[in-house]
mmCIF file of C-alpha atoms in Angstrom:
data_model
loop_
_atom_site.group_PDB
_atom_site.id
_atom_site.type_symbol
_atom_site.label_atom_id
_atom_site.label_comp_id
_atom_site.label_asym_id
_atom_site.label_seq_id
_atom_site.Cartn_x
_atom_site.Cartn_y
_atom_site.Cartn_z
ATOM 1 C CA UNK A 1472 16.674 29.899 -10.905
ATOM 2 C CA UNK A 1473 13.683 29.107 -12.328
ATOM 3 C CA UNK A 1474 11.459 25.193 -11.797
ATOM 4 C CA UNK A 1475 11.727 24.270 -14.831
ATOM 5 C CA UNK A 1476 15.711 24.588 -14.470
ATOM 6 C CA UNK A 1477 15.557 22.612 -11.255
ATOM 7 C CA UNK A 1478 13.327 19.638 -13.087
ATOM 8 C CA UNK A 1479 15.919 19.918 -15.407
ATOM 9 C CA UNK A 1480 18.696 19.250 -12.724
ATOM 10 C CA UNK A 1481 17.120 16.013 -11.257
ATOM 11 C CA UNK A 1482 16.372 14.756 -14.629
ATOM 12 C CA UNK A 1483 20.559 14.990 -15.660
ATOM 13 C CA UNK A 1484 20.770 14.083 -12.148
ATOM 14 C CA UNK A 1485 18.624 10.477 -12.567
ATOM 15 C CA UNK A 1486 19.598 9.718 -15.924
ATOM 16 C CA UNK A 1487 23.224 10.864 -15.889
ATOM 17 C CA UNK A 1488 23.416 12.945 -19.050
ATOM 18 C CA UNK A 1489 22.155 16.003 -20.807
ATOM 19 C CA UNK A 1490 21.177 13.279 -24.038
ATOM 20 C CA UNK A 1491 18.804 10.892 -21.690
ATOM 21 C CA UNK A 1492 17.857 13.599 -19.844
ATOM 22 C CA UNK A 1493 16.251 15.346 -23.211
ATOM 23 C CA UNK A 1494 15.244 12.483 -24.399
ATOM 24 C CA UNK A 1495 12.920 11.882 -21.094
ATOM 25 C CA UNK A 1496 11.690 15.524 -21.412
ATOM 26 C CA UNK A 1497 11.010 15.211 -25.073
ATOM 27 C CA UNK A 1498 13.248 18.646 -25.707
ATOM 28 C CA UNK A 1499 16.804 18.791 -27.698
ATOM 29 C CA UNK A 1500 19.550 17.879 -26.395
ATOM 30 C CA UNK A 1501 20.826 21.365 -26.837
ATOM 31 C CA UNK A 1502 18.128 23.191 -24.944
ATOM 32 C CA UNK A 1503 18.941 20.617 -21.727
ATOM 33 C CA UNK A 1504 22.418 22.087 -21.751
ATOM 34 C CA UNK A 1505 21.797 25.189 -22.163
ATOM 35 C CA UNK A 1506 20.097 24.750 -18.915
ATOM 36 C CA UNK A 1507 22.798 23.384 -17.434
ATOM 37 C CA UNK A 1508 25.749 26.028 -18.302
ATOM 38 C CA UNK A 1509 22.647 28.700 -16.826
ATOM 39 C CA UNK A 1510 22.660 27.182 -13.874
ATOM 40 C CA UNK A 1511 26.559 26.123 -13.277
ATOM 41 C CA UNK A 1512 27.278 30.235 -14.375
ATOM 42 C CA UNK A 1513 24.711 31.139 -11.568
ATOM 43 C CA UNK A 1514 26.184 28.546 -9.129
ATOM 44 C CA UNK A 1515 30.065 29.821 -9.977
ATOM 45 C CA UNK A 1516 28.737 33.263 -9.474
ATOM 46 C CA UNK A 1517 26.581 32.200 -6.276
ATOM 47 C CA UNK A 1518 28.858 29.933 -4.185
ATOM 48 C CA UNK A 1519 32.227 29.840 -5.980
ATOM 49 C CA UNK A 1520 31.621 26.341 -7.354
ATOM 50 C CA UNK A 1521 29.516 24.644 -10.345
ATOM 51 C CA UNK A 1522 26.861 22.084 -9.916
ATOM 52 C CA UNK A 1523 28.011 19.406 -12.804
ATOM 53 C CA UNK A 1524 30.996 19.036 -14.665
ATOM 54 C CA UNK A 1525 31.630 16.664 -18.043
ATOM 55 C CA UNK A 1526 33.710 13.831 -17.500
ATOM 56 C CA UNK A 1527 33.981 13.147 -21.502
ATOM 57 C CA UNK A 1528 32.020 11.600 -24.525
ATOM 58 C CA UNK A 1529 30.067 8.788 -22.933
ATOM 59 C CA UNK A 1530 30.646 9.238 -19.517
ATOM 60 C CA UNK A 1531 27.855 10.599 -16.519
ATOM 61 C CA UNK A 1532 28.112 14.235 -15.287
ATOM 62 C CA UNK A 1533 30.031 14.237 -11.858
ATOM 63 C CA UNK A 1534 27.724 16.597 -9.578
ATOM 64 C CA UNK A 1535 29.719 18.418 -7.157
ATOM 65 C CA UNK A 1536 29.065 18.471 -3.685
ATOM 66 C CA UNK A 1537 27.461 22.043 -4.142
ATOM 67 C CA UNK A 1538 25.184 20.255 -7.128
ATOM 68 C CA UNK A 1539 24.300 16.923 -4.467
ATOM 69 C CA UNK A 1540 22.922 19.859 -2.252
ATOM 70 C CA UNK A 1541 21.240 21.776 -4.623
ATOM 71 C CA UNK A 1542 19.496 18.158 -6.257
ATOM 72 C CA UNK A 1543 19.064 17.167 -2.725
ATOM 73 C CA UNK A 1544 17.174 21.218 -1.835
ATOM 74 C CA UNK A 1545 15.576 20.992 -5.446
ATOM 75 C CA UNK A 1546 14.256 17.124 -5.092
ATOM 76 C CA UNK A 1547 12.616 18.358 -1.106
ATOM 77 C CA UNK A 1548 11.221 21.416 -2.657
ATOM 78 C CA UNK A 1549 8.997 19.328 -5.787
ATOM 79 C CA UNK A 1550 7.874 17.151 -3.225
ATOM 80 C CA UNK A 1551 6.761 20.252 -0.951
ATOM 81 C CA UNK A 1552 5.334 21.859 -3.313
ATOM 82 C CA UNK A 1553 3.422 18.789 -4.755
ATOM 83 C CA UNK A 1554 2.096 17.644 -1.330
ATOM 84 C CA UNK A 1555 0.504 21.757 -1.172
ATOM 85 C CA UNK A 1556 -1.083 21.251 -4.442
ATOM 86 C CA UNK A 1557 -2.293 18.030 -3.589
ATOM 87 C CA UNK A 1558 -3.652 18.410 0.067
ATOM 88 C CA UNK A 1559 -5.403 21.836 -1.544
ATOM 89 C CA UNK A 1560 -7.182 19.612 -4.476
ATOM 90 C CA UNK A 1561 -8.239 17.159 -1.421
ATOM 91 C CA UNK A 1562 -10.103 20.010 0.239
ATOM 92 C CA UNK A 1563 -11.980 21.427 -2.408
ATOM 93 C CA UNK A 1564 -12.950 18.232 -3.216
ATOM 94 C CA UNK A 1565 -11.345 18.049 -6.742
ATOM 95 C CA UNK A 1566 -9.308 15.119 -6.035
ATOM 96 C CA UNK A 1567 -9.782 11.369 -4.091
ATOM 97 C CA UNK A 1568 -7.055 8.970 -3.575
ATOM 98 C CA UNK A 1569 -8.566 5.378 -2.239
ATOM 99 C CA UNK A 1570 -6.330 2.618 -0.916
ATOM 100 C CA UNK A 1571 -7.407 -1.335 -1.347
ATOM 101 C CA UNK A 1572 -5.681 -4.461 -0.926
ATOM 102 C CA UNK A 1573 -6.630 -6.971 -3.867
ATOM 103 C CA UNK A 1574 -9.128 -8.793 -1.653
ATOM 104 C CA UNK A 1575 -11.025 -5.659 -1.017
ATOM 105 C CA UNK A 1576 -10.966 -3.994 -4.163
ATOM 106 C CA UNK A 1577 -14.897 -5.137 -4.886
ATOM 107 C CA UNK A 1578 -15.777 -2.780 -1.865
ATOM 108 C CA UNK A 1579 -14.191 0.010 -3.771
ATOM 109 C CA UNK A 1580 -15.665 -0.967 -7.026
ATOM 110 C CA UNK A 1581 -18.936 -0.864 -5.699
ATOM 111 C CA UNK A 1582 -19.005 2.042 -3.699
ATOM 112 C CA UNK A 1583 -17.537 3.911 -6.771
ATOM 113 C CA UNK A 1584 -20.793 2.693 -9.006
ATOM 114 C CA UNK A 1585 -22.877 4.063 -6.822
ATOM 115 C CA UNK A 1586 -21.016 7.770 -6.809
ATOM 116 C CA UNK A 1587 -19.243 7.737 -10.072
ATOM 117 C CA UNK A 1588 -21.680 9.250 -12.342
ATOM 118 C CA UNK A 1589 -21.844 12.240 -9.587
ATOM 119 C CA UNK A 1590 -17.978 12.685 -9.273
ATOM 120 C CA UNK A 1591 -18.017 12.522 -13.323
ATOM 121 C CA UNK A 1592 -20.487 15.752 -13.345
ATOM 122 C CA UNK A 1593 -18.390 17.944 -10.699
ATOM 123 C CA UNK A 1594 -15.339 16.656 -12.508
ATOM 124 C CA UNK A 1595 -13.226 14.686 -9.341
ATOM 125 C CA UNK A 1596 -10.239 13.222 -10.064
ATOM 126 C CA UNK A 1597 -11.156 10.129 -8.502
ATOM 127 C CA UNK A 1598 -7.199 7.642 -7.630
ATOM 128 C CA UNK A 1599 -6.904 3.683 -6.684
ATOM 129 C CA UNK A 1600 -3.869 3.142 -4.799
ATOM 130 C CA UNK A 1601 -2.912 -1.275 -4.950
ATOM 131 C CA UNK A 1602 -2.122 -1.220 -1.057
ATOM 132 C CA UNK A 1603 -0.144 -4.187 0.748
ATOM 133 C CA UNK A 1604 -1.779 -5.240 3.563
ATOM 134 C CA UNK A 1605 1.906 -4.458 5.600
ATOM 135 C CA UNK A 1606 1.307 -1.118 4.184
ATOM 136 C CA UNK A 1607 -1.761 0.091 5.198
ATOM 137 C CA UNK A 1608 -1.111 2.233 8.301
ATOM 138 C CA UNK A 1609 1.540 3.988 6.914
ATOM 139 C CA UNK A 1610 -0.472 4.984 4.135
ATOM 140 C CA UNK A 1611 -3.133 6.023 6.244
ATOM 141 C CA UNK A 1612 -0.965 7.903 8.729
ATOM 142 C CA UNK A 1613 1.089 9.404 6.327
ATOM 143 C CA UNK A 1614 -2.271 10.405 4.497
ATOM 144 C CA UNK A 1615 -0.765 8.972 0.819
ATOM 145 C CA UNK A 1616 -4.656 8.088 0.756
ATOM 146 C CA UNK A 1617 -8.122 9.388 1.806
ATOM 147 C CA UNK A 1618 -9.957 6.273 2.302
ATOM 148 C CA UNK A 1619 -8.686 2.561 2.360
ATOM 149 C CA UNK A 1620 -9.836 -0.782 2.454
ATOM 150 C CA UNK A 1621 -8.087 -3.806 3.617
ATOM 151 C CA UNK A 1622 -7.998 -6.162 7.066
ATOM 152 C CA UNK A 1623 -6.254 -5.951 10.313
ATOM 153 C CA UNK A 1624 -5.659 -7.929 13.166
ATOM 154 C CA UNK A 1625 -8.245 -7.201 15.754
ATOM 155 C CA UNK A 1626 -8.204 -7.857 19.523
ATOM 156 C CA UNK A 1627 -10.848 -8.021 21.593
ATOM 157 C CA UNK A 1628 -9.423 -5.373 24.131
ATOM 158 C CA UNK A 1629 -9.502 -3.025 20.723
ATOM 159 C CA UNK A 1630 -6.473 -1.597 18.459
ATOM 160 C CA UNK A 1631 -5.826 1.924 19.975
ATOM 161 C CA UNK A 1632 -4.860 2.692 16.338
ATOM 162 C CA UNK A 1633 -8.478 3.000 15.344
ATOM 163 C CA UNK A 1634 -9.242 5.806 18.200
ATOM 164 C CA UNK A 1635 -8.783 8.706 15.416
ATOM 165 C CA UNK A 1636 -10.323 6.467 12.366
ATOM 166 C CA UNK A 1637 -14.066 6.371 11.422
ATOM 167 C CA UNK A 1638 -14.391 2.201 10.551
ATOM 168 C CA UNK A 1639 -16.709 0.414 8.240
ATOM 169 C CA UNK A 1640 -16.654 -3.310 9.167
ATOM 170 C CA UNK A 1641 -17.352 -5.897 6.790
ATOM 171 C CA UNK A 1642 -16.074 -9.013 8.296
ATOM 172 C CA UNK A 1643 -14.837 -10.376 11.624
ATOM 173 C CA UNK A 1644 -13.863 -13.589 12.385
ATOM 174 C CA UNK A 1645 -10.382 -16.569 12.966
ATOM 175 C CA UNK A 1646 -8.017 -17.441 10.313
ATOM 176 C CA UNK A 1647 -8.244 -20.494 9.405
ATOM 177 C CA UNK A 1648 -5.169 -23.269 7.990
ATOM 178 C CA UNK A 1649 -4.801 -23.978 4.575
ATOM 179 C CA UNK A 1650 -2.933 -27.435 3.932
ATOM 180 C CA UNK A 1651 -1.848 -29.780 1.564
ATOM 181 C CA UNK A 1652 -0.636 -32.563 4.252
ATOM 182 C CA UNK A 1653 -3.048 -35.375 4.304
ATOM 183 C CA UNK A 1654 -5.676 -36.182 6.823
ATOM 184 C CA UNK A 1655 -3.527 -38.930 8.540
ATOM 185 C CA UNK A 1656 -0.575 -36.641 9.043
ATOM 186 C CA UNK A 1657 -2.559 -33.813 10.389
ATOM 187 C CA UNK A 1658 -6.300 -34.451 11.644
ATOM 188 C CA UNK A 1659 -9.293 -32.149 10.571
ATOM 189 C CA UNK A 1660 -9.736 -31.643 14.198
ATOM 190 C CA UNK A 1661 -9.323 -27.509 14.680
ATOM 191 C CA UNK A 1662 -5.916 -26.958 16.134
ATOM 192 C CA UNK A 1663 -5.296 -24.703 18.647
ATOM 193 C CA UNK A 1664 -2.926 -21.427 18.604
ATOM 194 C CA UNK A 1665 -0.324 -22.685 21.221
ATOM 195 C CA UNK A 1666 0.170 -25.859 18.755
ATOM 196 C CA UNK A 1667 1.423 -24.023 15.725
ATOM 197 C CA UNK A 1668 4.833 -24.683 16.215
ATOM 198 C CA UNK A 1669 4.457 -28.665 15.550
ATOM 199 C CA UNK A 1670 3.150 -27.109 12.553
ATOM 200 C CA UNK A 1671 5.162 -27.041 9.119
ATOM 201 C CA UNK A 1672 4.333 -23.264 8.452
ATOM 202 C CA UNK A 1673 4.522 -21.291 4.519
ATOM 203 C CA UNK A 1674 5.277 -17.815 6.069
ATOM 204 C CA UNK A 1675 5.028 -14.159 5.134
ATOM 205 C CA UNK A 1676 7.836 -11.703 6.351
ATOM 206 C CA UNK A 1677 5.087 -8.769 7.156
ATOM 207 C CA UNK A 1678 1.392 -8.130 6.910
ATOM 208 C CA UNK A 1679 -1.649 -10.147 7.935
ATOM 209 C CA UNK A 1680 -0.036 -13.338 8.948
ATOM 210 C CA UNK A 1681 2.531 -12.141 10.291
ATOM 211 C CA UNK A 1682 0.911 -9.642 12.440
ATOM 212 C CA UNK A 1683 -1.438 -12.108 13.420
ATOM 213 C CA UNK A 1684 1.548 -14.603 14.546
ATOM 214 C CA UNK A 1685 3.555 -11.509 16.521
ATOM 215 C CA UNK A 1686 0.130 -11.374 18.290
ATOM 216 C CA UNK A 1687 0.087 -15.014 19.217
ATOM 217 C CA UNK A 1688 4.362 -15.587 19.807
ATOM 218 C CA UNK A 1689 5.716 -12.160 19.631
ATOM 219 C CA UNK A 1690 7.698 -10.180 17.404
ATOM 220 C CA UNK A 1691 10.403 -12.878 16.943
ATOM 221 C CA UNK A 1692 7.439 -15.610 16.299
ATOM 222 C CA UNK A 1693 9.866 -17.194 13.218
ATOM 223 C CA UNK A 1694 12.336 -18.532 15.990
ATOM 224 C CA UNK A 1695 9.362 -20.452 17.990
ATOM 225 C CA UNK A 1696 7.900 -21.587 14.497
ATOM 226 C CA UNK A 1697 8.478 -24.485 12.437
ATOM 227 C CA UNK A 1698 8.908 -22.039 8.997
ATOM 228 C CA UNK A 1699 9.251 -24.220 5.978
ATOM 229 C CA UNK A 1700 9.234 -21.834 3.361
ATOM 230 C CA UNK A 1701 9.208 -17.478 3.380
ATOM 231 C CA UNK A 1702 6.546 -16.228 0.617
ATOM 232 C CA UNK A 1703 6.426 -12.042 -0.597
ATOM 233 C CA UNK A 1704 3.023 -12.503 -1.772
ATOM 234 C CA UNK A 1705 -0.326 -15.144 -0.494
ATOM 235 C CA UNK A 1706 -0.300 -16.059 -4.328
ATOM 236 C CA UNK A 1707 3.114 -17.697 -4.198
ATOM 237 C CA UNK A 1708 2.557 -19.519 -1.234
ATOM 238 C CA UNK A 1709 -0.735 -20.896 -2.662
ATOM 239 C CA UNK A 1710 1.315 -22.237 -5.530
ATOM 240 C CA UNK A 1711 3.824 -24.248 -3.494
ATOM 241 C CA UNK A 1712 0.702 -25.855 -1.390
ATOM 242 C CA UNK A 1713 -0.908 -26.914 -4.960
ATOM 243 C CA UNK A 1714 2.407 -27.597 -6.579
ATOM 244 C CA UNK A 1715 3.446 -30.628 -3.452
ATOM 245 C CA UNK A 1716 6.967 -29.069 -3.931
ATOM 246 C CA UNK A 1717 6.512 -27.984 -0.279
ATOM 247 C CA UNK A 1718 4.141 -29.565 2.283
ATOM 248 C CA UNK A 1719 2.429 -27.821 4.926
ATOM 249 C CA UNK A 1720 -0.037 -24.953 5.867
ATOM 250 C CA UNK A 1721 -0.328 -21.653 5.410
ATOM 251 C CA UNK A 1722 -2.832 -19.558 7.549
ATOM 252 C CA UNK A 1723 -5.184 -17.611 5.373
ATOM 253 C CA UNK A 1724 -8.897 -15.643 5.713
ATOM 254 C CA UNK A 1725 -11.561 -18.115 5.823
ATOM 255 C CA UNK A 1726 -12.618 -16.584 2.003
ATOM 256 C CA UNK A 1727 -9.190 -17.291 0.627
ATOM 257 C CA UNK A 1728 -8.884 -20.830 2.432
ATOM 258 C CA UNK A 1729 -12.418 -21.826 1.320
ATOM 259 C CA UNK A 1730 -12.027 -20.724 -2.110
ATOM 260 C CA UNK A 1731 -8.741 -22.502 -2.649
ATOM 261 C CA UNK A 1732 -10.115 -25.924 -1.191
ATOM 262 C CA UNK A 1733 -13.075 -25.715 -3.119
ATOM 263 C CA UNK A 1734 -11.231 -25.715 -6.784
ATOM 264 C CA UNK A 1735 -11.251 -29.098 -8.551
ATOM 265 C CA UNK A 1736 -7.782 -29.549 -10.345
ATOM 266 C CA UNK A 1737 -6.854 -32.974 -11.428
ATOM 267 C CA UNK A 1738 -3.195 -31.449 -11.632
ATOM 268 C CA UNK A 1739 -2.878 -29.993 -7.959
ATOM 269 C CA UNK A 1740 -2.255 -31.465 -5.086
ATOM 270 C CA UNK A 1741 -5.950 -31.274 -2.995
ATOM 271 C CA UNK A 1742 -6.178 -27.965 -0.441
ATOM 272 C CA UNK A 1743 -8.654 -28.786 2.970
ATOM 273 C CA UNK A 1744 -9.270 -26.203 5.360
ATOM 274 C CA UNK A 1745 -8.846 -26.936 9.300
ATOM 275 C CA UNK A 1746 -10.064 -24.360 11.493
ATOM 276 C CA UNK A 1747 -7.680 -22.701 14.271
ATOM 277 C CA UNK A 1748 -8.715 -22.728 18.100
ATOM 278 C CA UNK A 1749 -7.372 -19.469 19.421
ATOM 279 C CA UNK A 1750 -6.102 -20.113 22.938
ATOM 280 C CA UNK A 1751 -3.571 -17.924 23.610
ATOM 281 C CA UNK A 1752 -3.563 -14.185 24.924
ATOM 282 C CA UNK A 1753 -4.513 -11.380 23.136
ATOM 283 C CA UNK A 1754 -7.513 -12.902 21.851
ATOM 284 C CA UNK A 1755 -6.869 -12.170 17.799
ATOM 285 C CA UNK A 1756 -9.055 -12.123 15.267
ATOM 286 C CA UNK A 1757 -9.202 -10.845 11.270
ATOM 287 C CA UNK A 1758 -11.624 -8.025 10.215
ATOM 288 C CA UNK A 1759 -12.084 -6.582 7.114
ATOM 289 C CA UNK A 1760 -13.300 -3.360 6.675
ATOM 290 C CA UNK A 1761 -13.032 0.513 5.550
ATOM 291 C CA UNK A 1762 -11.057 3.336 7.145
ATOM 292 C CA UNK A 1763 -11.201 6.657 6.899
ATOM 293 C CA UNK A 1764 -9.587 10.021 8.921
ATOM 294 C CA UNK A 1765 -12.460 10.744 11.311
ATOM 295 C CA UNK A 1766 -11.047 14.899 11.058
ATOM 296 C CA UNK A 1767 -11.501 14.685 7.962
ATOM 297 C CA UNK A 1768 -15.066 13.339 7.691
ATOM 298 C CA UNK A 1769 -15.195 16.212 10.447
ATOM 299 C CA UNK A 1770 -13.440 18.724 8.443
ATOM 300 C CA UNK A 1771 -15.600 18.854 5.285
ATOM 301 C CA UNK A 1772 -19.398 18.987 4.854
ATOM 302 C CA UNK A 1773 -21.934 16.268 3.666
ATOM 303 C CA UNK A 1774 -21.289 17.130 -0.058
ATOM 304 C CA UNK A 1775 -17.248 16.879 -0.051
ATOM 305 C CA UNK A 1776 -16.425 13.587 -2.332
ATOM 306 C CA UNK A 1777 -14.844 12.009 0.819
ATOM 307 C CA UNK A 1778 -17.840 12.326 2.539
ATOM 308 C CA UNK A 1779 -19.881 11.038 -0.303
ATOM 309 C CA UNK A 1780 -17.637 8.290 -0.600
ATOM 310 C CA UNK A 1781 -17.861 7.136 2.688
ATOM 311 C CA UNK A 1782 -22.103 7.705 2.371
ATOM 312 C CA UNK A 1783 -21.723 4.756 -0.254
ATOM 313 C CA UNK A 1784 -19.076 2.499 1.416
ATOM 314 C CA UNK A 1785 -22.095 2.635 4.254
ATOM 315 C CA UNK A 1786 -24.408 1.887 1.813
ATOM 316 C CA UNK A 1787 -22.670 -1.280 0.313
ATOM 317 C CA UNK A 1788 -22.249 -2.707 3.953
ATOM 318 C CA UNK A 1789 -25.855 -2.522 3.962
ATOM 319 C CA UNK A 1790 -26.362 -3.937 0.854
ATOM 320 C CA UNK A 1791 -23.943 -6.915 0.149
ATOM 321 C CA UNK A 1792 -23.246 -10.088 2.275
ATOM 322 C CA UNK A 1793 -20.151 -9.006 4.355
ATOM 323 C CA UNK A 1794 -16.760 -10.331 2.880
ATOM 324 C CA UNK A 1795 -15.918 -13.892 5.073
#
C-alpha cells in the first residue's frame, strides 16, 4: 500500500467518486480506479472485507467500516507525517509561519522589510497566517505558528500564560466605548466598568471583548449585560453603529474607536468615543504586542530566521510610535 494509493482513498473518500476524485488529481478517471480495485483486492486479501463498493451510475461509493478505518488511519498518518516535515523545515530554518490579526498586520509588514531581502538569499519559505483574535493561543500552543501578533487582555497581577512566551509590547492601555446614542442619552462623562449593564451593548461571542467582559462579569457576562445585538466580526458591528439600525456602544481599542469617530460621512450616523473607568477587580487592560516560544528563541542560534525575525520585530518597537 503505497501514499499515493492512500491520497487516492481520501480523495474518493471527500469527493464521493472515482470521476471527481480524478478530476481533483488531474489523472483519468481510469487510473483512480485502478487504484481503487488495488487496494479493495489487498483489503479482501488482508482483512476479509473491501474498503468501497459501487452503489451504481451516479451514486457515491459506500466505504465499509474496514474502508472508514483505513480513511480514518490514512487521514492521521498525512497529517503525521506532514507535521514531521514541517517541524524539520522550522529547525533548519527553511520555513516561517507568522500569525497576525488584521490590526497588527503592519508590525509584520514591517518587520518583514527589514529581513526579507535576507530570507530571499537563503531561500526561507517565509507564511502569514490571518489569526482571530479568539484564536490566538491555540495557535500559539498548538505551534500552527512561529511568531504572532495580536492583543490580549492584560491584568495587572500578569497572565500566567505569558510565563513560557518571549513578548514584544507595543501598546497598553483601557478600551474605550464606541457609540452612536447621542450626548443627552448617554453623557461624555467616562463610565465606569460596574455600569455597563445600563449600557445597550453590540457584542462579540469570543475574543477581545469578550474576554475583556468575562474579566469584568465572568464567564456568563451576556446574562448581567444589556446585549442588543451579537456581531462575528468588529467590522459588522461598526456598520450597525453607522447604519442607526441599532443604537448603542460597542467597546473597541482606543485606535479603532478614534479612527471610526474621526470619519466625516454625511450618510452615517456620527460615532463619539467615551472613555471607560475600570473599577472593578481584576484590573484589565488591552495590550498589543508580539509573541514568540521563548524555547524556541532558546533552541536555535542568532542566525535561525525566527531569531532574525524576532531581531526586527525589536527593531520596529524601537522605531515606530507604538500602536494605541
Amino acid at each position: 500500500m503505497t501514499f499515493d494509493q492512500l491520497r487516492t482513498l481520501l480523495v474518493v473518500r471527500e469527493t464521493g467518486s472515482a470521476l471527481r476524485a480524478a478530476r481533483v488529481m488531474g489523472r483519468e478517471q481510469s487510473s483512480v480506479q485502478k487504484q481503487l480495485d488495488t487496494l479493495n483486492r489487498n483489503s479482501q486479501t488482508l482483512c476479509g472485507e473491501v474498503l468501497t463498493v459501487r452503489q451504481g451510475r451516479g451514486k457515491d461509493y459506500l466505504f465499509t467500516p474496514t474502508g472508514e478505518t483505513t480513511v480514518e488511519l490514512a487521514r492521521t498518518t498525512f497529517e503525521k507525517w506532514l507535521e514531521s516535515i514541517h517541524w524539520s523545515r522550522r529547525r533548519l530554518g527553511r520555513m516561517l509561519t507568522v500569525g497576525t490579526t488584521e490590526f497588527t498586520l503592519p508590525i509584520v509588514s514591517r518587520a518583514w522589510d527589514r529581513v526579507s531581502e535576507e530570507f530571499r538569499q537563503r531561500e526561507v519559505e517565509f507564511k502569514v497566517a490571518h489569526v482571530r483574535t479568539k484564536d490566538l493561543w491555540s495557535r500559539l500552543e498548538t505551534r500552527q505558528v512561529d511568531l504572532i501578533c495580536g492583543s490580549i487582555v492584560s491584568t495587572p497581577e500578569g497572565d500566567l500564560r505569558l510565563k513560557e512566551y518571549e513578548v514584544i509590547e507595543y501598546a497598553r492601555g483601557q478600551a474605550l466605548l464606541l457609540t452612536n446614542l447621542p450626548e443627552a442619552e448617554l453623557p461624555s462623562t467616562p463610565v465606569e466598568t460596574s455600569r455597563l449593564g445600563g449600557v445597550p451593548l453590540v457584542v462579540p461571542p469570543a475574543g477581545l471583548v469578550a474576554d475583556l467582559l468575562a474579566t469584568w462579569y465572568g464567564p456568563n457576562f451576556r446574562e448581567r449585560l444589556s446585549v442588543v445585538a451579537d456581531i462575528d466580526d468588529v467590522h459588522y458591528g461598526l456598520s450597525l453603529l453607522r447604519s442607526g439600525f441599532v443604537r448603542g456602544c460597542m467597546i473597541v481599542t482606543g485606535s479603532i474607536g478614534r479612527g471610526m469617530a474621526a470619519q466625516d460621512d454625511p450618510d452615517a450616523v456620527p460615532l463619539r468615543t467615551i472613555a471607560l473607568h475600570d473599577d472593578l477587580e481584576p484590573r484589565a487592560e488591552l495590550m498589543t504586542g508580539a509573541f514568540v516560544r521563548r524555547a524556541d528563541l532558546e533552541r536555535y542560534d542568532a542566525t535561525h530566521p525566527l531569531n532574525r525575525l524576532w531581531a526586527a520585530v525589536k527593531e520596529d518597537v524601537r522605531t515606530y510610535t507604538p500602536l494605541a
